[in-house]
mmCIF file of C-alpha atoms in Angstrom:
data_model
loop_
_atom_site.group_PDB
_atom_site.id
_atom_site.type_symbol
_atom_site.label_atom_id
_atom_site.label_comp_id
_atom_site.label_asym_id
_atom_site.label_seq_id
_atom_site.Cartn_x
_atom_site.Cartn_y
_atom_site.Cartn_z
ATOM 1 C CA GLY A 1 0.000 0.000 0.000
ATOM 2 C CA GLU A 2 0.930 3.678 -0.134
ATOM 3 C CA ASP A 3 3.371 4.963 2.453
ATOM 4 C CA VAL A 4 1.333 8.104 3.116
ATOM 5 C CA GLU A 5 -2.443 8.071 2.853
ATOM 6 C CA GLN A 6 -4.960 10.867 2.848
ATOM 7 C CA SER A 7 -8.478 11.411 1.568
ATOM 8 C CA LEU A 8 -8.667 12.867 -1.927
ATOM 9 C CA PHE A 9 -11.404 15.444 -1.338
ATOM 10 C CA LEU A 10 -12.770 17.591 1.492
ATOM 11 C CA SER A 11 -15.618 20.065 1.100
ATOM 12 C CA VAL A 12 -16.302 22.701 3.757
ATOM 13 C CA ARG A 13 -18.338 25.863 4.057
ATOM 14 C CA GLU A 14 -16.558 29.194 4.145
ATOM 15 C CA GLY A 15 -15.953 30.189 7.746
ATOM 16 C CA ASP A 16 -16.006 26.629 9.085
ATOM 17 C CA SER A 17 -12.927 24.685 10.180
ATOM 18 C CA SER A 18 -11.288 22.241 7.793
ATOM 19 C CA VAL A 19 -9.590 19.127 9.110
ATOM 20 C CA ILE A 20 -7.371 17.180 6.739
ATOM 21 C CA ASN A 21 -6.121 13.810 7.941
ATOM 22 C CA CYS A 22 -3.131 11.716 6.990
ATOM 23 C CA THR A 23 -1.559 8.428 8.019
ATOM 24 C CA TYR A 24 2.090 7.610 7.445
ATOM 25 C CA THR A 25 4.340 4.604 7.885
ATOM 26 C CA ASP A 26 7.934 5.637 8.589
ATOM 27 C CA SER A 27 8.352 5.986 12.332
ATOM 28 C CA SER A 28 11.897 7.320 11.861
ATOM 29 C CA SER A 29 10.674 10.518 10.171
ATOM 30 C CA THR A 30 12.255 13.493 11.895
ATOM 31 C CA TYR A 31 9.637 15.916 10.662
ATOM 32 C CA LEU A 32 6.197 15.596 9.139
ATOM 33 C CA TYR A 33 4.972 18.168 6.691
ATOM 34 C CA TRP A 34 2.013 19.838 5.126
ATOM 35 C CA TYR A 35 2.435 21.384 1.702
ATOM 36 C CA LYS A 36 -0.113 23.510 -0.158
ATOM 37 C CA GLN A 37 -0.465 23.605 -3.931
ATOM 38 C CA GLU A 38 -2.675 26.229 -5.517
ATOM 39 C CA PRO A 39 -3.857 25.741 -9.127
ATOM 40 C CA GLY A 40 -1.025 26.055 -11.621
ATOM 41 C CA ALA A 41 1.546 26.682 -8.901
ATOM 42 C CA GLY A 42 4.321 24.822 -7.166
ATOM 43 C CA LEU A 43 4.296 23.299 -3.708
ATOM 44 C CA GLN A 44 4.504 25.699 -0.809
ATOM 45 C CA LEU A 45 5.768 24.453 2.543
ATOM 46 C CA LEU A 46 2.804 25.343 4.741
ATOM 47 C CA THR A 47 3.885 23.981 8.092
ATOM 48 C CA TYR A 48 5.732 21.100 9.677
ATOM 49 C CA ILE A 49 6.002 19.408 13.041
ATOM 50 C CA PHE A 50 8.959 17.839 14.760
ATOM 51 C CA SER A 51 8.327 14.179 15.461
ATOM 52 C CA ASN A 52 8.654 14.515 19.255
ATOM 53 C CA MET A 53 5.872 17.111 19.409
ATOM 54 C CA ASP A 54 2.179 16.355 19.439
ATOM 55 C CA MET A 55 0.812 19.758 18.508
ATOM 56 C CA LYS A 56 1.906 22.882 16.708
ATOM 57 C CA GLN A 57 -0.174 26.007 16.202
ATOM 58 C CA ASP A 58 0.567 28.748 13.709
ATOM 59 C CA GLN A 59 -2.160 31.383 13.354
ATOM 60 C CA ARG A 60 -5.140 29.633 11.727
ATOM 61 C CA LEU A 61 -3.254 26.355 11.331
ATOM 62 C CA THR A 62 -3.078 23.615 13.939
ATOM 63 C CA VAL A 63 -1.103 20.437 13.349
ATOM 64 C CA LEU A 64 -1.765 17.388 15.526
ATOM 65 C CA LEU A 65 0.531 14.380 15.580
ATOM 66 C CA ASN A 66 -0.287 10.999 17.081
ATOM 67 C CA LYS A 67 2.942 8.998 16.813
ATOM 68 C CA LYS A 68 1.449 5.860 18.248
ATOM 69 C CA ASP A 69 -1.158 5.698 15.503
ATOM 70 C CA LYS A 70 1.083 7.382 12.899
ATOM 71 C CA HIS A 71 -1.665 9.919 12.303
ATOM 72 C CA LEU A 72 -1.185 13.543 11.320
ATOM 73 C CA SER A 73 -3.869 16.173 10.888
ATOM 74 C CA LEU A 74 -4.071 19.757 9.705
ATOM 75 C CA ARG A 75 -6.825 21.993 10.985
ATOM 76 C CA ILE A 76 -7.529 25.285 9.214
ATOM 77 C CA ALA A 77 -9.712 27.580 11.299
ATOM 78 C CA ASP A 78 -12.147 30.002 9.653
ATOM 79 C CA THR A 79 -11.604 28.548 6.190
ATOM 80 C CA GLN A 80 -11.492 31.173 3.438
ATOM 81 C CA THR A 81 -11.815 30.934 -0.335
ATOM 82 C CA GLY A 82 -8.073 31.522 -0.583
ATOM 83 C CA ASP A 83 -7.525 28.242 1.239
ATOM 84 C CA SER A 84 -8.874 26.366 -1.760
ATOM 85 C CA ALA A 85 -5.949 24.188 -2.875
ATOM 86 C CA ILE A 86 -4.498 20.698 -2.726
ATOM 87 C CA TYR A 87 -2.895 19.856 0.612
ATOM 88 C CA PHE A 88 -0.161 17.242 0.683
ATOM 89 C CA CYS A 89 1.004 15.388 3.741
ATOM 90 C CA ALA A 90 4.633 14.267 3.556
ATOM 91 C CA GLU A 91 7.131 12.312 5.613
ATOM 92 C CA SER A 92 10.890 12.226 5.356
ATOM 93 C CA MET A 93 12.179 8.801 4.513
ATOM 94 C CA GLY A 94 14.853 7.327 6.723
ATOM 95 C CA GLY A 95 14.835 10.342 9.014
ATOM 96 C CA GLY A 96 16.244 12.731 6.432
ATOM 97 C CA GLY A 97 19.229 12.490 4.152
ATOM 98 C CA ALA A 98 19.082 12.381 0.393
ATOM 99 C CA ASP A 99 15.986 10.201 0.221
ATOM 100 C CA GLY A 100 13.695 13.219 0.109
ATOM 101 C CA LEU A 101 10.068 13.279 1.124
ATOM 102 C CA THR A 102 7.296 10.837 0.360
ATOM 103 C CA PHE A 103 4.009 12.534 -0.342
ATOM 104 C CA GLY A 104 0.426 11.478 0.035
ATOM 105 C CA LYS A 105 -1.853 11.780 -2.968
ATOM 106 C CA GLY A 106 -3.117 15.163 -1.802
ATOM 107 C CA THR A 107 -6.453 16.336 -0.439
ATOM 108 C CA HIS A 108 -8.389 18.731 -2.640
ATOM 109 C CA LEU A 109 -9.981 21.284 -0.295
ATOM 110 C CA ILE A 110 -13.172 22.674 -1.798
ATOM 111 C CA ILE A 111 -14.751 25.734 -0.220
ATOM 112 C CA GLN A 112 -18.490 26.223 -0.465
ATOM 113 C CA PRO A 113 -19.780 29.812 -0.171
ATOM 114 C CA ASP B 1 14.774 36.551 -5.598
ATOM 115 C CA THR B 2 13.278 33.159 -6.343
ATOM 116 C CA ALA B 3 14.779 30.505 -4.084
ATOM 117 C CA VAL B 4 14.359 27.550 -6.464
ATOM 118 C CA SER B 5 13.915 28.444 -10.100
ATOM 119 C CA GLN B 6 13.369 26.127 -13.009
ATOM 120 C CA THR B 7 13.082 26.761 -16.727
ATOM 121 C CA PRO B 8 11.198 26.533 -18.911
ATOM 122 C CA LYS B 9 7.786 26.799 -17.283
ATOM 123 C CA TYR B 10 6.140 25.163 -20.279
ATOM 124 C CA LEU B 11 7.700 22.713 -22.718
ATOM 125 C CA VAL B 12 5.815 21.340 -25.705
ATOM 126 C CA THR B 13 7.638 18.881 -27.919
ATOM 127 C CA GLN B 14 7.255 15.953 -30.278
ATOM 128 C CA MET B 15 7.658 12.311 -29.397
ATOM 129 C CA GLY B 16 11.190 11.081 -29.861
ATOM 130 C CA ASN B 17 12.851 14.427 -29.149
ATOM 131 C CA ASP B 18 15.456 15.060 -26.457
ATOM 132 C CA LYS B 19 14.882 17.910 -24.020
ATOM 133 C CA SER B 20 16.324 19.411 -20.848
ATOM 134 C CA ILE B 21 14.857 21.232 -17.882
ATOM 135 C CA LYS B 22 17.129 23.449 -15.819
ATOM 136 C CA CYS B 23 16.999 24.060 -12.089
ATOM 137 C CA GLU B 24 18.916 26.424 -9.871
ATOM 138 C CA GLN B 25 18.699 27.099 -6.142
ATOM 139 C CA ASN B 26 20.187 30.070 -4.288
ATOM 140 C CA LEU B 27 19.493 28.778 -0.779
ATOM 141 C CA GLY B 28 22.880 27.201 -0.252
ATOM 142 C CA HIS B 29 21.246 23.797 0.146
ATOM 143 C CA ASP B 30 23.249 20.618 -0.179
ATOM 144 C CA THR B 31 20.639 18.353 -1.756
ATOM 145 C CA MET B 32 18.484 18.753 -4.847
ATOM 146 C CA TYR B 33 15.643 16.665 -6.218
ATOM 147 C CA TRP B 34 13.400 16.063 -9.178
ATOM 148 C CA TYR B 35 9.790 15.080 -8.652
ATOM 149 C CA LYS B 36 7.158 14.137 -11.219
ATOM 150 C CA GLN B 37 3.516 15.090 -10.757
ATOM 151 C CA ASP B 38 1.067 13.214 -12.948
ATOM 152 C CA SER B 39 -2.341 14.288 -14.205
ATOM 153 C CA LYS B 40 -3.971 13.089 -10.972
ATOM 154 C CA LYS B 41 -1.589 15.348 -9.011
ATOM 155 C CA PHE B 42 0.296 12.410 -7.517
ATOM 156 C CA LEU B 43 3.923 13.267 -6.699
ATOM 157 C CA LYS B 44 6.754 10.794 -7.051
ATOM 158 C CA ILE B 45 10.426 11.352 -6.439
ATOM 159 C CA MET B 46 12.612 10.680 -9.437
ATOM 160 C CA PHE B 47 16.096 11.584 -8.229
ATOM 161 C CA SER B 48 17.867 13.119 -5.329
ATOM 162 C CA TYR B 49 21.447 14.301 -5.459
ATOM 163 C CA ASN B 50 24.015 15.767 -3.148
ATOM 164 C CA ASN B 51 27.742 15.956 -3.472
ATOM 165 C CA LYS B 52 28.048 12.455 -2.135
ATOM 166 C CA GLU B 53 25.411 10.381 -3.798
ATOM 167 C CA LEU B 54 22.820 10.132 -6.497
ATOM 168 C CA ILE B 55 19.721 8.236 -5.525
ATOM 169 C CA ILE B 56 17.578 7.081 -8.383
ATOM 170 C CA ASN B 57 14.025 5.881 -8.053
ATOM 171 C CA GLU B 58 14.167 2.452 -9.638
ATOM 172 C CA THR B 59 10.955 3.057 -11.545
ATOM 173 C CA VAL B 60 12.439 5.962 -13.529
ATOM 174 C CA PRO B 61 13.380 4.965 -17.100
ATOM 175 C CA ASN B 62 17.035 5.397 -17.984
ATOM 176 C CA ARG B 63 15.975 7.901 -20.641
ATOM 177 C CA PHE B 64 15.911 10.354 -17.747
ATOM 178 C CA SER B 65 19.235 11.537 -16.414
ATOM 179 C CA PRO B 66 20.120 14.256 -13.905
ATOM 180 C CA LYS B 67 23.178 16.405 -14.446
ATOM 181 C CA SER B 68 24.681 18.566 -11.715
ATOM 182 C CA PRO B 69 27.392 20.998 -12.867
ATOM 183 C CA ASP B 70 27.646 22.366 -9.304
ATOM 184 C CA LYS B 71 25.771 22.137 -6.022
ATOM 185 C CA ALA B 72 23.402 24.970 -6.959
ATOM 186 C CA HIS B 73 22.179 23.327 -10.169
ATOM 187 C CA LEU B 74 20.488 20.069 -11.043
ATOM 188 C CA ASN B 75 19.296 19.750 -14.609
ATOM 189 C CA LEU B 76 17.073 17.007 -15.974
ATOM 190 C CA HIS B 77 17.771 15.536 -19.399
ATOM 191 C CA ILE B 78 15.187 13.400 -21.119
ATOM 192 C CA ASN B 79 15.967 11.378 -24.215
ATOM 193 C CA SER B 80 13.521 9.922 -26.737
ATOM 194 C CA LEU B 81 10.461 11.530 -25.197
ATOM 195 C CA GLU B 82 7.294 9.452 -25.002
ATOM 196 C CA LEU B 83 3.650 10.427 -24.632
ATOM 197 C CA GLY B 84 3.631 9.055 -21.080
ATOM 198 C CA ASP B 85 6.335 11.522 -20.065
ATOM 199 C CA SER B 86 3.763 14.339 -20.187
ATOM 200 C CA ALA B 87 3.525 15.662 -16.630
ATOM 201 C CA VAL B 88 4.633 18.509 -14.411
ATOM 202 C CA TYR B 89 8.216 18.194 -13.224
ATOM 203 C CA PHE B 90 9.264 19.890 -10.014
ATOM 204 C CA CYS B 91 12.738 20.653 -8.845
ATOM 205 C CA ALA B 92 13.339 20.995 -5.103
ATOM 206 C CA SER B 93 16.204 21.544 -2.703
ATOM 207 C CA SER B 94 16.876 21.032 0.975
ATOM 208 C CA HIS B 95 19.547 21.095 3.607
ATOM 209 C CA GLY B 96 20.101 17.628 4.966
ATOM 210 C CA GLY B 97 16.971 16.147 3.445
ATOM 211 C CA GLU B 98 14.391 18.079 5.468
ATOM 212 C CA LYS B 99 12.048 20.985 4.629
ATOM 213 C CA LEU B 100 12.146 20.786 0.873
ATOM 214 C CA PHE B 101 11.615 23.970 -1.105
ATOM 215 C CA PHE B 102 10.097 23.561 -4.535
ATOM 216 C CA GLY B 103 10.342 25.371 -7.829
ATOM 217 C CA SER B 104 7.194 26.423 -9.644
ATOM 218 C CA GLY B 105 7.235 23.458 -11.994
ATOM 219 C CA THR B 106 7.724 22.704 -15.684
ATOM 220 C CA GLN B 107 4.691 21.471 -17.538
ATOM 221 C CA LEU B 108 5.906 19.047 -20.204
ATOM 222 C CA SER B 109 3.550 18.120 -23.030
ATOM 223 C CA VAL B 110 4.668 15.455 -25.476
ATOM 224 C CA LEU B 111 2.674 15.369 -28.708
#
């Protein structure tokens, strides 16, 4: 199966909170990441969490990490139309080094007015 | 200044041609990468390279070859292009394999 799994689509109403979930497999990952890709653009590093933390908050973004279950989530408070994008969860393979990141298939966040 | 820049942004070419995509990073990073994003937006690593090693994803055809003239550049050469090579190719860089920064992508269309 895939190393990193996430749902392909999430639809939320403008102003509500969005929660995007991800499961990963490599317990040696030093960091876990969320990237954002807007239409026609590259991947923007949105936020990341160190593997020995269980929560990180950055303005409207909250990242939760459950190492036991290998579960990562991204919560976007007060979702706006500008948040419409594909959100990729990623883990570093082998704890870093030249192996790069393994990405999930991306969650398309759709905002309803 | 753009941290990771790749050119061209769009590349349209005929089957069988040979083409190159260039990538440069000004972040002082030690590792660079090429990723392929298919039409379903799935991302797969193709290569990673630092001054010590080249790691090749075993699924990448040998028609694809990375060339690094120096640590700030990693170019991608593709020989004998095929229809299935049509995709968006992203260059990225990092320090020590964490927190990758991506270029804006090259959309390759093979006709």
